C-alpha cells in the first residue's frame, strides 16, 4: 500500500460516530477522505466540512454528508485530518502547496484536534526547505510582493498555463517565498500577516496534535506534540 494511503487509513481510525470532521486537501488527505467515504458506506454516521472545492467534490462523490461552514460554531469541528508540505520536530507545519492554505487554516483553527497525515519525505528538522506559500489579494499584488521581498522572502508568483497567475478558491494569488531556514516560525507567521495585502500564510504553528507518517517499509509511525 502507498505510504500516503497507509497514513490516511491510520488517521481515519480516530473518526467516530457523531463527529464533525474537517476534510483536508492534498495527495495524502485524498486517501483519508477516500477511507472516510468507505466507512460512511459501511454505516459511519458523521458530518464533514471540506477545506477546498476539490475536497468538497470528492466528498460529495463518496456520499459523505457535508454541512455549511456558516452553520458551525467557533471551535465546533471535532477532528480535522489534513496533509502538510513540511513538519518539523515540534509539529509546526508549512502548508499550502495545494493552494488551499486559507481555508485549511480556518478549519484547523476551529478544530478541537488537527491530525496531519504525510509520508516520511515531509519530516524536517527545521522548516524552510519547501517554499512558504503566502496568499495575497490581486489588488496591489506587486506592492505586496515587494514587501515580501524586503523581508527576505524572494517571492515568486505562482503561475499556471505560462504567465497566468494561479487563483485560489477565494479569488486570490499565491506568492511562494523562499526564506531559507525558518528559525522562528511563530514570529514570521505574525510578521507576514501584518503586511497589507497578505490574506494568510502557510505557517501552521502549534496547531497540530499529531502527525501520522506512512513509511516505505510498510510501517506507520505517530508523533504527538510534546506539550500534549
Short mmCIF file of N, CA and C in Angstrom, two decimals, residues 86-209:
data_model
loop_
_atom_site.label_atom_id
_atom_site.label_comp_id
_atom_site.label_asym_id
_atom_site.label_seq_id
_atom_site.Cartn_x
_atom_site.Cartn_y
_atom_site.Cartn_z
N UNK A 86 5.63 20.35 4.91
CA UNK A 86 6.73 20.10 5.84
C UNK A 86 6.18 20.06 7.26
N UNK A 87 6.83 19.26 8.10
CA UNK A 87 6.50 19.22 9.53
C UNK A 87 7.81 19.10 10.30
N UNK A 88 8.04 20.03 11.25
CA UNK A 88 9.30 19.97 12.00
C UNK A 88 9.15 19.12 13.25
N UNK A 89 10.18 19.12 14.08
CA UNK A 89 10.19 18.26 15.26
C UNK A 89 9.13 18.62 16.28
N UNK A 90 8.66 19.88 16.24
CA UNK A 90 7.62 20.33 17.16
C UNK A 90 6.23 20.33 16.52
N UNK A 91 6.12 19.72 15.36
CA UNK A 91 4.87 19.62 14.59
C UNK A 91 4.38 20.98 14.10
N UNK A 92 5.29 21.95 13.97
CA UNK A 92 4.96 23.15 13.23
C UNK A 92 5.02 22.80 11.74
N UNK A 93 4.18 23.44 10.97
CA UNK A 93 3.97 22.99 9.59
C UNK A 93 4.15 24.11 8.59
N UNK A 94 4.52 23.71 7.35
CA UNK A 94 4.29 24.52 6.16
C UNK A 94 3.23 23.81 5.35
N UNK A 95 2.17 24.55 5.02
CA UNK A 95 1.08 24.04 4.21
C UNK A 95 0.78 25.05 3.09
N UNK A 96 0.05 24.59 2.10
CA UNK A 96 -0.36 25.48 1.03
C UNK A 96 0.17 25.13 -0.34
N UNK A 97 0.93 24.03 -0.43
CA UNK A 97 1.41 23.61 -1.74
C UNK A 97 0.28 23.32 -2.71
N UNK A 98 -0.86 22.91 -2.16
CA UNK A 98 -2.03 22.63 -2.98
C UNK A 98 -2.92 23.84 -3.18
N UNK A 99 -2.55 24.99 -2.59
CA UNK A 99 -3.28 26.23 -2.82
C UNK A 99 -4.47 26.48 -1.93
N UNK A 100 -4.66 25.65 -0.87
CA UNK A 100 -5.86 25.78 -0.04
C UNK A 100 -5.55 26.28 1.36
N UNK A 101 -4.43 26.97 1.54
CA UNK A 101 -3.96 27.27 2.90
C UNK A 101 -4.91 28.12 3.72
N UNK A 102 -5.62 29.07 3.11
CA UNK A 102 -6.52 29.93 3.89
C UNK A 102 -7.67 29.12 4.46
N UNK A 103 -8.33 28.36 3.61
CA UNK A 103 -9.45 27.54 4.10
C UNK A 103 -8.96 26.47 5.07
N UNK A 104 -7.77 25.92 4.79
CA UNK A 104 -7.22 24.92 5.71
C UNK A 104 -6.97 25.52 7.09
N UNK A 105 -6.48 26.76 7.13
CA UNK A 105 -6.18 27.36 8.44
C UNK A 105 -7.45 27.74 9.17
N UNK A 106 -8.47 28.19 8.46
CA UNK A 106 -9.75 28.49 9.10
C UNK A 106 -10.33 27.24 9.73
N UNK A 107 -10.31 26.14 8.98
CA UNK A 107 -10.84 24.87 9.50
C UNK A 107 -9.99 24.39 10.68
N UNK A 108 -8.66 24.44 10.53
CA UNK A 108 -7.78 23.97 11.61
C UNK A 108 -7.97 24.79 12.88
N UNK A 109 -8.11 26.11 12.73
CA UNK A 109 -8.25 26.98 13.90
C UNK A 109 -9.56 26.75 14.64
N UNK A 110 -10.53 26.16 13.97
CA UNK A 110 -11.82 25.89 14.60
C UNK A 110 -12.03 24.41 14.89
N UNK A 111 -10.92 23.67 14.96
CA UNK A 111 -10.97 22.24 15.24
C UNK A 111 -10.41 21.94 16.63
N UNK A 112 -11.07 21.04 17.30
CA UNK A 112 -10.57 20.61 18.61
C UNK A 112 -9.27 19.83 18.47
N UNK A 113 -9.15 19.10 17.34
CA UNK A 113 -7.95 18.30 17.10
C UNK A 113 -7.57 18.41 15.62
N UNK A 114 -6.29 18.64 15.35
CA UNK A 114 -5.77 18.65 13.99
C UNK A 114 -4.74 17.53 13.88
N UNK A 115 -5.03 16.58 13.01
CA UNK A 115 -4.14 15.44 12.79
C UNK A 115 -3.59 15.54 11.37
N UNK A 116 -2.28 15.45 11.25
CA UNK A 116 -1.61 15.58 9.96
C UNK A 116 -1.23 14.20 9.45
N UNK A 117 -1.47 13.97 8.16
CA UNK A 117 -1.07 12.73 7.51
C UNK A 117 -0.04 13.05 6.43
N UNK A 118 1.00 12.23 6.34
CA UNK A 118 2.07 12.52 5.40
C UNK A 118 2.93 11.28 5.19
N UNK A 119 3.82 11.36 4.19
CA UNK A 119 4.86 10.35 4.08
C UNK A 119 6.14 10.90 4.70
N UNK A 120 7.16 10.05 4.78
CA UNK A 120 8.37 10.42 5.53
C UNK A 120 9.12 11.59 4.91
N UNK A 121 8.90 11.88 3.64
CA UNK A 121 9.62 12.98 2.99
C UNK A 121 9.23 14.34 3.55
N UNK A 122 8.11 14.42 4.27
CA UNK A 122 7.65 15.71 4.80
C UNK A 122 8.27 16.04 6.16
N UNK A 123 8.97 15.11 6.77
CA UNK A 123 9.60 15.37 8.07
C UNK A 123 10.91 16.13 7.88
N UNK A 124 11.06 17.25 8.59
CA UNK A 124 12.29 18.05 8.54
C UNK A 124 12.69 18.46 9.96
N UNK A 125 13.97 18.75 10.13
CA UNK A 125 14.43 19.23 11.44
C UNK A 125 13.96 20.67 11.66
N UNK A 126 14.05 21.50 10.62
CA UNK A 126 13.66 22.90 10.70
C UNK A 126 12.93 23.27 9.41
N UNK A 127 11.87 24.03 9.53
CA UNK A 127 11.09 24.42 8.35
C UNK A 127 11.90 25.32 7.43
N UNK A 128 11.56 25.28 6.13
CA UNK A 128 12.12 26.24 5.21
C UNK A 128 12.65 25.70 3.90
N UNK A 129 12.80 24.38 3.79
CA UNK A 129 13.24 23.83 2.51
C UNK A 129 12.14 23.98 1.45
N UNK A 130 10.90 23.75 1.86
CA UNK A 130 9.77 23.92 0.95
C UNK A 130 9.39 25.40 0.90
N UNK A 131 9.16 25.95 -0.28
CA UNK A 131 8.77 27.37 -0.37
C UNK A 131 7.50 27.64 0.43
N UNK A 132 7.51 28.73 1.17
CA UNK A 132 6.37 29.08 2.02
C UNK A 132 5.29 29.80 1.21
N UNK A 133 4.11 29.21 1.05
CA UNK A 133 3.04 29.89 0.32
C UNK A 133 2.43 31.01 1.15
N UNK A 134 2.23 32.16 0.50
CA UNK A 134 1.58 33.31 1.13
C UNK A 134 0.44 33.73 0.21
N UNK A 135 -0.78 33.72 0.71
CA UNK A 135 -1.93 34.11 -0.10
C UNK A 135 -2.10 35.62 -0.05
N UNK A 136 -2.16 36.24 -1.23
CA UNK A 136 -2.24 37.70 -1.31
C UNK A 136 -3.41 38.11 -2.21
N UNK A 137 -3.96 39.29 -1.96
CA UNK A 137 -5.05 39.78 -2.80
C UNK A 137 -4.47 40.28 -4.12
N UNK A 138 -5.21 40.15 -5.23
CA UNK A 138 -4.71 40.62 -6.52
C UNK A 138 -4.44 42.12 -6.55
N UNK A 139 -5.28 42.92 -5.87
CA UNK A 139 -5.09 44.38 -5.87
C UNK A 139 -3.76 44.73 -5.20
N UNK A 140 -2.93 45.43 -5.92
CA UNK A 140 -1.64 45.83 -5.36
C UNK A 140 -0.69 44.67 -5.14
N UNK A 141 -0.86 43.60 -5.90
CA UNK A 141 -0.07 42.40 -5.64
C UNK A 141 1.43 42.64 -5.82
N UNK A 142 1.81 43.51 -6.78
CA UNK A 142 3.24 43.78 -6.96
C UNK A 142 3.82 44.51 -5.75
N UNK A 143 3.03 45.40 -5.17
CA UNK A 143 3.48 46.08 -3.95
C UNK A 143 3.64 45.09 -2.80
N UNK A 144 2.67 44.19 -2.68
CA UNK A 144 2.74 43.18 -1.62
C UNK A 144 3.94 42.27 -1.84
N UNK A 145 4.18 41.89 -3.08
CA UNK A 145 5.36 41.07 -3.40
C UNK A 145 6.64 41.82 -3.01
N UNK A 146 6.65 43.14 -3.23
CA UNK A 146 7.81 43.93 -2.85
C UNK A 146 8.05 43.91 -1.35
N UNK A 147 6.99 43.93 -0.58
CA UNK A 147 7.12 43.85 0.89
C UNK A 147 7.66 42.48 1.31
N UNK A 148 7.22 41.45 0.64
CA UNK A 148 7.72 40.11 0.94
C UNK A 148 9.19 39.99 0.58
N UNK A 149 9.58 40.63 -0.52
CA UNK A 149 10.99 40.64 -0.92
C UNK A 149 11.83 41.37 0.12
N UNK A 150 11.30 42.48 0.64
CA UNK A 150 12.04 43.25 1.64
C UNK A 150 12.27 42.46 2.92
N UNK A 151 11.39 41.50 3.19
CA UNK A 151 11.56 40.63 4.36
C UNK A 151 12.56 39.50 4.11
N UNK A 152 13.03 39.39 2.87
CA UNK A 152 13.96 38.32 2.54
C UNK A 152 13.28 37.06 2.04
N UNK A 153 12.03 37.20 1.57
CA UNK A 153 11.27 36.03 1.17
C UNK A 153 11.49 35.58 -0.27
N UNK A 154 12.12 36.42 -1.10
CA UNK A 154 12.34 36.07 -2.51
C UNK A 154 11.08 35.46 -3.13
N UNK A 155 9.96 36.19 -3.12
CA UNK A 155 8.69 35.61 -3.56
C UNK A 155 8.63 35.39 -5.06
N UNK A 156 7.92 34.34 -5.44
CA UNK A 156 7.62 34.07 -6.85
C UNK A 156 6.12 33.86 -6.96
N UNK A 157 5.48 34.61 -7.83
CA UNK A 157 4.04 34.46 -8.01
C UNK A 157 3.77 33.09 -8.62
N UNK A 158 2.87 32.34 -8.02
CA UNK A 158 2.54 31.01 -8.55
C UNK A 158 1.76 31.18 -9.85
N UNK A 159 2.21 30.48 -10.89
CA UNK A 159 1.61 30.62 -12.21
C UNK A 159 1.07 29.29 -12.72
N UNK A 160 0.10 29.37 -13.62
CA UNK A 160 -0.38 28.21 -14.36
C UNK A 160 -0.48 28.62 -15.82
N UNK A 161 -0.35 27.66 -16.70
CA UNK A 161 -0.50 27.92 -18.13
C UNK A 161 0.34 29.12 -18.57
N UNK A 162 1.62 29.02 -18.31
CA UNK A 162 2.53 30.08 -18.73
C UNK A 162 2.57 31.24 -17.77
N UNK A 163 2.03 32.38 -18.20
CA UNK A 163 2.10 33.60 -17.39
C UNK A 163 0.82 33.88 -16.61
N UNK A 164 -0.11 32.95 -16.57
CA UNK A 164 -1.38 33.16 -15.91
C UNK A 164 -1.25 32.88 -14.41
N UNK A 165 -1.59 33.85 -13.55
CA UNK A 165 -1.48 33.61 -12.11
C UNK A 165 -2.44 32.51 -11.65
N UNK A 166 -1.94 31.67 -10.75
CA UNK A 166 -2.81 30.70 -10.08
C UNK A 166 -3.79 31.48 -9.19
N UNK A 167 -5.06 31.11 -9.23
CA UNK A 167 -6.08 31.78 -8.42
C UNK A 167 -6.66 30.78 -7.43
N UNK A 168 -6.67 31.13 -6.16
CA UNK A 168 -7.18 30.23 -5.12
C UNK A 168 -8.70 30.14 -5.17
N UNK A 169 -9.26 29.25 -4.39
CA UNK A 169 -10.71 29.13 -4.27
C UNK A 169 -11.33 30.43 -3.77
N UNK A 170 -10.51 31.28 -3.16
CA UNK A 170 -11.00 32.55 -2.61
C UNK A 170 -10.77 33.72 -3.55
N UNK A 171 -10.27 33.46 -4.76
CA UNK A 171 -10.04 34.51 -5.75
C UNK A 171 -8.76 35.28 -5.55
N UNK A 172 -7.81 34.73 -4.79
CA UNK A 172 -6.55 35.41 -4.51
C UNK A 172 -5.38 34.76 -5.25
N UNK A 173 -4.20 35.39 -5.14
CA UNK A 173 -2.96 34.85 -5.69
C UNK A 173 -2.16 34.19 -4.58
N UNK A 174 -1.14 33.42 -4.98
CA UNK A 174 -0.20 32.85 -4.02
C UNK A 174 1.21 33.24 -4.42
N UNK A 175 1.94 33.78 -3.46
CA UNK A 175 3.37 34.06 -3.62
C UNK A 175 4.13 32.97 -2.86
N UNK A 176 4.93 32.21 -3.58
CA UNK A 176 5.75 31.17 -2.94
C UNK A 176 7.08 31.80 -2.55
N UNK A 177 7.36 31.81 -1.25
CA UNK A 177 8.52 32.54 -0.71
C UNK A 177 9.61 31.58 -0.23
N UNK A 178 10.84 31.98 -0.49
CA UNK A 178 12.00 31.19 -0.03
C UNK A 178 12.77 32.00 1.01
N UNK A 179 12.42 31.78 2.27
CA UNK A 179 13.10 32.46 3.37
C UNK A 179 14.34 31.71 3.83
N UNK A 180 14.55 30.51 3.30
CA UNK A 180 15.62 29.68 3.84
C UNK A 180 15.18 29.06 5.15
N UNK A 181 16.13 28.74 5.99
CA UNK A 181 15.80 28.11 7.28
C UNK A 181 14.97 29.08 8.12
N UNK A 182 13.83 28.60 8.59
CA UNK A 182 12.92 29.43 9.40
C UNK A 182 13.13 29.08 10.87
N UNK A 183 13.90 29.90 11.55
CA UNK A 183 14.25 29.61 12.95
C UNK A 183 13.10 29.90 13.90
N UNK A 184 12.32 30.95 13.62
CA UNK A 184 11.22 31.34 14.49
C UNK A 184 9.95 31.43 13.65
N UNK A 185 9.28 30.29 13.52
CA UNK A 185 8.10 30.22 12.65
C UNK A 185 6.97 31.08 13.19
N UNK A 186 6.80 31.14 14.49
CA UNK A 186 5.71 31.92 15.08
C UNK A 186 5.88 33.41 14.78
N UNK A 187 7.10 33.91 14.90
CA UNK A 187 7.36 35.32 14.64
C UNK A 187 7.14 35.65 13.18
N UNK A 188 7.60 34.77 12.29
CA UNK A 188 7.43 35.03 10.86
C UNK A 188 5.96 34.98 10.47
N UNK A 189 5.23 34.05 11.05
CA UNK A 189 3.79 33.96 10.76
C UNK A 189 3.10 35.28 11.09
N UNK A 190 3.39 35.84 12.24
CA UNK A 190 2.78 37.10 12.66
C UNK A 190 3.21 38.25 11.77
N UNK A 191 4.50 38.32 11.48
CA UNK A 191 5.03 39.42 10.66
C UNK A 191 4.40 39.42 9.28
N UNK A 192 4.29 38.27 8.67
CA UNK A 192 3.71 38.19 7.33
C UNK A 192 2.26 38.66 7.32
N UNK A 193 1.50 38.28 8.32
CA UNK A 193 0.08 38.63 8.33
C UNK A 193 -0.18 40.09 8.67
N UNK A 194 0.86 40.83 9.06
CA UNK A 194 0.72 42.27 9.29
C UNK A 194 0.92 43.09 8.03
N UNK A 195 1.34 42.43 6.94
CA UNK A 195 1.57 43.16 5.68
C UNK A 195 0.22 43.39 4.99
N UNK A 196 -0.16 44.64 4.72
CA UNK A 196 -1.39 44.89 3.99
C UNK A 196 -1.33 44.20 2.61
N UNK A 197 -2.38 43.47 2.30
CA UNK A 197 -2.40 42.71 1.06
C UNK A 197 -2.18 41.23 1.27
N UNK A 198 -1.59 40.86 2.39
CA UNK A 198 -1.45 39.43 2.74
C UNK A 198 -2.73 38.97 3.41
N UNK A 199 -3.30 37.90 2.89
CA UNK A 199 -4.52 37.34 3.47
C UNK A 199 -4.17 36.34 4.56
N UNK A 200 -3.24 35.45 4.26
CA UNK A 200 -2.82 34.42 5.22
C UNK A 200 -1.55 33.78 4.68
N UNK A 201 -0.83 33.09 5.55
CA UNK A 201 0.38 32.39 5.11
C UNK A 201 0.34 30.93 5.55
N UNK A 202 1.23 30.13 4.98
CA UNK A 202 1.18 28.68 5.18
C UNK A 202 1.92 28.15 6.38
N UNK A 203 2.29 29.01 7.33
CA UNK A 203 2.87 28.53 8.58
C UNK A 203 1.76 28.19 9.56
N UNK A 204 1.73 26.95 10.00
CA UNK A 204 0.75 26.48 10.98
C UNK A 204 1.54 26.13 12.23
N UNK A 205 1.54 27.04 13.19
CA UNK A 205 2.40 26.92 14.36
C UNK A 205 1.58 26.52 15.57
N UNK A 206 1.96 25.42 16.22
CA UNK A 206 1.29 24.97 17.43
C UNK A 206 -0.14 24.52 17.23
N UNK A 207 -0.50 24.12 16.02
CA UNK A 207 -1.89 23.75 15.73
C UNK A 207 -2.10 22.23 15.67
N UNK A 208 -1.10 21.50 15.22
CA UNK A 208 -1.27 20.05 15.02
C UNK A 208 -1.11 19.29 16.33
N UNK A 209 -2.01 18.37 16.55
CA UNK A 209 -1.94 17.50 17.73
C UNK A 209 -0.95 16.36 17.51
#
